Amino acid sequence: VADTTSQLVALHKGNGWVYAASDVLPAYNGKAGISKDQREVVYLLPDTVVVYDRVASASGTTQTWQLATPVSPAISGTSATVNAAHALHIERYAPAAAQGSVHNMSSNSDFSSGYRLDETMAGGDNRYLHVLSIDGAVSSATPSGDSSITVQLSTGHTATVTFNHDAPGATITYDGIAATLAPGD
């Protein structure tokens, strides 16, 4: 029996933020065609999450970034909004080529309700950069390439997160205070 347990490779906490990095490639149980699946998350308190994914799959494959939601997301270009008791805004900054769509989960007999935001693109060595925020928590966000973003929060705080392009790890500068987010710490 193969070990399909994903690994938490880093966990850090600072004033106003929490960071976690994981390697989820083992979940694919050695399946040919996928050689990398890593996710990093930076939670900017109290209502914003920056999500960064590194995915490498063979040519001829399709990659789909997914987010399950209780109500149908409204998609407009690279943005999606889930309006329920609160508004969840999902903004994709990379990759530009991904195409968004909504899947009704009740079309599958295993589910009675719910939806899924799907962002699909061709396989390859891709980076996914998203910012998720609740109820207008982000005043603005400015990416720099596919691995770095500066987020201005509506609370007045500013965070710049720069992810390592090829392996887990990042740096964060939160209100002018820099920290290195290295694996193994």
C-alpha atoms as a printed R data frame, in Angstrom:
    type eleno elety resid chain resno       x      y       z
1   ATOM     1    CA   VAL     A     1   0.000  0.000   0.000
2   ATOM     2    CA   ALA     A     2   1.443  3.355  -1.027
3   ATOM     3    CA   ASP     A     3   1.764  6.213   1.439
4   ATOM     4    CA   THR     A     4  -0.608  8.861   0.108
5   ATOM     5    CA   THR     A     5  -0.265 11.203   3.072
6   ATOM     6    CA   SER     A     6   0.363 14.824   2.129
7   ATOM     7    CA   GLN     A     7   3.018 16.702   4.084
8   ATOM     8    CA   LEU     A     8   2.871 20.010   5.930
9   ATOM     9    CA   VAL     A     9   6.325 21.400   5.146
10  ATOM    10    CA   ALA     A    10   6.176 24.808   6.889
11  ATOM    11    CA   LEU     A    11   4.092 26.659   9.452
12  ATOM    12    CA   HIS     A    12   4.825 30.213  10.643
13  ATOM    13    CA   LYS     A    13   2.959 32.916  12.525
14  ATOM    14    CA   GLY     A    14   3.616 36.640  12.718
15  ATOM    15    CA   ASN     A    15   1.814 39.743  13.867
16  ATOM    16    CA   GLY     A    16  -1.268 39.855  11.614
17  ATOM    17    CA   TRP     A    17  -0.590 36.741   9.525
18  ATOM    18    CA   VAL     A    18  -0.235 32.927   9.496
19  ATOM    19    CA   TYR     A    19   1.566 30.901   6.798
20  ATOM    20    CA   ALA     A    20   1.379 27.208   5.904
21  ATOM    21    CA   ALA     A    21   2.993 25.240   3.066
22  ATOM    22    CA   SER     A    22   2.144 21.711   2.003
23  ATOM    23    CA   ASP     A    23   3.218 19.107  -0.523
24  ATOM    24    CA   VAL     A    24   0.131 17.238  -1.695
25  ATOM    25    CA   LEU     A    25   1.784 15.195  -4.462
26  ATOM    26    CA   PRO     A    26   1.571 11.949  -2.398
27  ATOM    27    CA   ALA     A    27  -2.245 12.128  -2.673
28  ATOM    28    CA   TYR     A    28  -1.860 11.196  -6.348
29  ATOM    29    CA   ASN     A    29  -0.305  7.845  -5.350
30  ATOM    30    CA   GLY     A    30   2.471  8.001  -7.966
31  ATOM    31    CA   LYS     A    31   0.061  8.603 -10.828
32  ATOM    32    CA   ALA     A    32   1.948  9.159 -14.061
33  ATOM    33    CA   GLY     A    33   1.470 12.580 -15.526
34  ATOM    34    CA   ILE     A    34   1.688 14.652 -12.354
35  ATOM    35    CA   SER     A    35   5.073 15.523 -10.888
36  ATOM    36    CA   LYS     A    36   4.330 18.472  -8.563
37  ATOM    37    CA   ASP     A    37   1.427 19.697  -6.453
38  ATOM    38    CA   GLN     A    38   2.304 22.166  -3.698
39  ATOM    39    CA   ARG     A    39   0.105 24.696  -1.933
40  ATOM    40    CA   GLU     A    40   1.019 27.660   0.225
41  ATOM    41    CA   VAL     A    41  -1.496 29.743   2.142
42  ATOM    42    CA   VAL     A    42  -1.017 33.106   3.861
43  ATOM    43    CA   TYR     A    43  -3.906 34.101   6.115
44  ATOM    44    CA   LEU     A    44  -3.990 37.868   6.570
45  ATOM    45    CA   LEU     A    45  -6.121 38.469   9.637
46  ATOM    46    CA   PRO     A    46  -9.027 38.785   9.860
47  ATOM    47    CA   ASP     A    47 -10.610 38.190   6.422
48  ATOM    48    CA   THR     A    48  -8.096 37.560   3.618
49  ATOM    49    CA   VAL     A    49  -6.233 34.523   2.306
50  ATOM    50    CA   VAL     A    50  -3.505 34.440  -0.357
51  ATOM    51    CA   VAL     A    51  -3.279 30.997  -2.002
52  ATOM    52    CA   TYR     A    52  -0.318 29.946  -4.149
53  ATOM    53    CA   ASP     A    53  -0.138 26.622  -5.985
54  ATOM    54    CA   ARG     A    54   2.675 25.009  -7.960
55  ATOM    55    CA   VAL     A    55   1.392 22.286 -10.265
56  ATOM    56    CA   ALA     A    56   3.367 20.341 -12.857
57  ATOM    57    CA   SER     A    57   1.660 17.805 -15.074
58  ATOM    58    CA   ALA     A    58   2.449 16.219 -18.418
59  ATOM    59    CA   SER     A    59   1.475 17.774 -21.709
60  ATOM    60    CA   GLY     A    60  -1.929 16.594 -22.816
61  ATOM    61    CA   THR     A    61  -3.305 16.819 -19.263
62  ATOM    62    CA   THR     A    62  -5.706 19.399 -17.878
63  ATOM    63    CA   GLN     A    63  -5.297 21.187 -14.544
64  ATOM    64    CA   THR     A    64  -8.311 22.447 -12.595
65  ATOM    65    CA   TRP     A    65  -8.101 24.738  -9.557
66  ATOM    66    CA   GLN     A    66 -11.274 24.180  -7.516
67  ATOM    67    CA   LEU     A    67 -13.160 25.813  -4.661
68  ATOM    68    CA   ALA     A    68 -16.352 24.299  -3.232
69  ATOM    69    CA   THR     A    69 -19.084 26.800  -2.349
70  ATOM    70    CA   PRO     A    70 -22.585 26.570  -0.854
71  ATOM    71    CA   VAL     A    71 -24.148 28.846  -3.504
72  ATOM    72    CA   SER     A    72 -23.303 29.401  -7.146
73  ATOM    73    CA   PRO     A    73 -20.372 31.780  -7.687
74  ATOM    74    CA   ALA     A    74 -20.823 34.662 -10.115
75  ATOM    75    CA   ILE     A    75 -17.847 34.811 -12.493
76  ATOM    76    CA   SER     A    76 -16.603 37.941 -14.241
77  ATOM    77    CA   GLY     A    77 -13.264 37.471 -15.994
78  ATOM    78    CA   THR     A    78 -10.650 36.550 -13.375
79  ATOM    79    CA   SER     A    79 -13.016 37.324 -10.479
80  ATOM    80    CA   ALA     A    80 -15.664 35.234  -8.800
81  ATOM    81    CA   THR     A    81 -18.003 36.222  -5.995
82  ATOM    82    CA   VAL     A    82 -19.971 33.983  -3.675
83  ATOM    83    CA   ASN     A    83 -22.861 35.888  -2.116
84  ATOM    84    CA   ALA     A    84 -24.413 34.196   0.888
85  ATOM    85    CA   ALA     A    85 -24.567 35.555   4.460
86  ATOM    86    CA   HIS     A    86 -21.253 37.238   3.580
87  ATOM    87    CA   ALA     A    87 -19.605 37.975   0.244
88  ATOM    88    CA   LEU     A    88 -16.519 35.923  -0.614
89  ATOM    89    CA   HIS     A    89 -14.468 37.492  -3.411
90  ATOM    90    CA   ILE     A    90 -12.004 35.246  -5.277
91  ATOM    91    CA   GLU     A    91  -9.512 36.954  -7.583
92  ATOM    92    CA   ARG     A    92  -7.140 34.961  -9.815
93  ATOM    93    CA   TYR     A    93  -3.874 36.763 -10.627
94  ATOM    94    CA   ALA     A    94  -2.157 33.781 -12.269
95  ATOM    95    CA   PRO     A    95  -2.336 31.982 -14.576
96  ATOM    96    CA   ALA     A    96  -3.900 34.340 -17.071
97  ATOM    97    CA   ALA     A    97  -4.847 31.491 -19.409
98  ATOM    98    CA   ALA     A    98  -7.156 29.691 -16.954
99  ATOM    99    CA   GLN     A    99 -10.866 29.634 -17.767
100 ATOM   100    CA   GLY     A   100 -13.442 29.872 -14.979
101 ATOM   101    CA   SER     A   101 -16.689 27.933 -14.810
102 ATOM   102    CA   VAL     A   102 -19.206 26.771 -12.220
103 ATOM   103    CA   HIS     A   103 -20.104 23.133 -11.591
104 ATOM   104    CA   ASN     A   104 -23.415 22.271  -9.894
105 ATOM   105    CA   MET     A   105 -22.481 19.527  -7.415
106 ATOM   106    CA   SER     A   106 -26.052 18.157  -7.296
107 ATOM   107    CA   SER     A   107 -25.494 16.873 -10.869
108 ATOM   108    CA   ASN     A   108 -23.434 14.141  -9.139
109 ATOM   109    CA   SER     A   109 -25.513 11.602  -7.185
110 ATOM   110    CA   ASP     A   110 -22.998 11.763  -4.307
111 ATOM   111    CA   PHE     A   111 -24.086 15.353  -3.543
112 ATOM   112    CA   SER     A   112 -27.463 16.876  -2.768
113 ATOM   113    CA   SER     A   113 -26.391 20.517  -3.140
114 ATOM   114    CA   GLY     A   114 -23.463 22.880  -3.494
115 ATOM   115    CA   TYR     A   115 -21.337 24.280  -6.277
116 ATOM   116    CA   ARG     A   116 -17.714 24.322  -7.309
117 ATOM   117    CA   LEU     A   117 -15.689 27.090  -8.900
118 ATOM   118    CA   ASP     A   118 -13.404 25.476 -11.489
119 ATOM   119    CA   GLU     A   119 -10.496 27.272 -13.176
120 ATOM   120    CA   THR     A   120  -9.145 25.046 -15.920
121 ATOM   121    CA   MET     A   121  -6.121 25.197 -18.174
122 ATOM   122    CA   ALA     A   122  -3.714 22.985 -20.096
123 ATOM   123    CA   GLY     A   123  -1.178 20.926 -18.200
124 ATOM   124    CA   GLY     A   124   2.453 21.952 -17.835
125 ATOM   125    CA   ASP     A   125   4.478 23.623 -15.083
126 ATOM   126    CA   ASN     A   126   1.991 26.242 -13.839
127 ATOM   127    CA   ARG     A   127   1.614 28.665 -10.942
128 ATOM   128    CA   TYR     A   128  -1.751 29.682  -9.494
129 ATOM   129    CA   LEU     A   129  -2.025 32.877  -7.439
130 ATOM   130    CA   HIS     A   130  -5.363 33.761  -5.821
131 ATOM   131    CA   VAL     A   131  -6.566 36.227  -3.200
132 ATOM   132    CA   LEU     A   132  -9.755 35.344  -1.330
133 ATOM   133    CA   SER     A   133 -11.388 38.001   0.826
134 ATOM   134    CA   ILE     A   134 -14.600 38.442   2.762
135 ATOM   135    CA   ASP     A   135 -16.888 41.483   2.711
136 ATOM   136    CA   GLY     A   136 -14.484 43.942   1.046
137 ATOM   137    CA   ALA     A   137 -11.463 43.126   3.233
138 ATOM   138    CA   VAL     A   138  -9.085 43.958   0.352
139 ATOM   139    CA   SER     A   139  -8.821 47.555  -0.849
140 ATOM   140    CA   SER     A   140  -6.412 46.635  -3.651
141 ATOM   141    CA   ALA     A   141  -4.026 43.909  -4.720
142 ATOM   142    CA   THR     A   142  -1.131 44.304  -7.131
143 ATOM   143    CA   PRO     A   143   0.705 41.259  -8.485
144 ATOM   144    CA   SER     A   144   4.293 41.175  -9.666
145 ATOM   145    CA   GLY     A   145   4.604 38.247 -12.038
146 ATOM   146    CA   ASP     A   146   2.989 34.954 -11.063
147 ATOM   147    CA   SER     A   147   4.658 34.597  -7.647
148 ATOM   148    CA   SER     A   148   4.350 37.901  -5.769
149 ATOM   149    CA   ILE     A   149   1.516 40.154  -4.667
150 ATOM   150    CA   THR     A   150   1.028 43.260  -2.552
151 ATOM   151    CA   VAL     A   151  -2.308 43.350  -0.747
152 ATOM   152    CA   GLN     A   152  -3.719 46.527   0.772
153 ATOM   153    CA   LEU     A   153  -6.268 45.561   3.415
154 ATOM   154    CA   SER     A   154  -9.272 47.719   4.215
155 ATOM   155    CA   THR     A   155  -7.988 47.798   7.816
156 ATOM   156    CA   GLY     A   156  -5.033 49.884   6.597
157 ATOM   157    CA   HIS     A   157  -2.448 47.081   6.784
158 ATOM   158    CA   THR     A   158  -0.254 46.180   3.805
159 ATOM   159    CA   ALA     A   159   1.272 42.789   3.045
160 ATOM   160    CA   THR     A   160   3.643 41.837   0.253
161 ATOM   161    CA   VAL     A   161   4.045 38.091  -0.206
162 ATOM   162    CA   THR     A   162   6.671 36.712  -2.580
163 ATOM   163    CA   PHE     A   163   6.608 32.958  -3.049
164 ATOM   164    CA   ASN     A   164   9.605 30.956  -4.235
165 ATOM   165    CA   HIS     A   165   8.772 30.050  -7.820
166 ATOM   166    CA   ASP     A   166   9.958 26.439  -7.810
167 ATOM   167    CA   ALA     A   167   9.860 25.113  -4.221
168 ATOM   168    CA   PRO     A   168   8.029 25.812  -0.960
169 ATOM   169    CA   GLY     A   169   9.049 28.985   0.829
170 ATOM   170    CA   ALA     A   170   8.267 32.666   0.690
171 ATOM   171    CA   THR     A   171   8.925 36.050   2.182
172 ATOM   172    CA   ILE     A   172   6.331 38.340   3.691
173 ATOM   173    CA   THR     A   173   6.581 42.011   4.466
174 ATOM   174    CA   TYR     A   174   3.681 43.030   6.695
175 ATOM   175    CA   ASP     A   175   3.456 46.728   7.550
176 ATOM   176    CA   GLY     A   176   7.161 47.099   6.768
177 ATOM   177    CA   ILE     A   177   8.345 44.105   8.852
178 ATOM   178    CA   ALA     A   178   9.927 41.350   6.738
179 ATOM   179    CA   ALA     A   179  10.022 37.644   7.536
180 ATOM   180    CA   THR     A   180  11.405 34.616   5.696
181 ATOM   181    CA   LEU     A   181   8.987 31.692   5.494
182 ATOM   182    CA   ALA     A   182  11.234 28.688   5.045
183 ATOM   183    CA   PRO     A   183  10.289 24.998   5.034
184 ATOM   184    CA   GLY     A   184  11.120 22.976   8.110
185 ATOM   185    CA   ASP     A   185  10.730 25.807  10.624
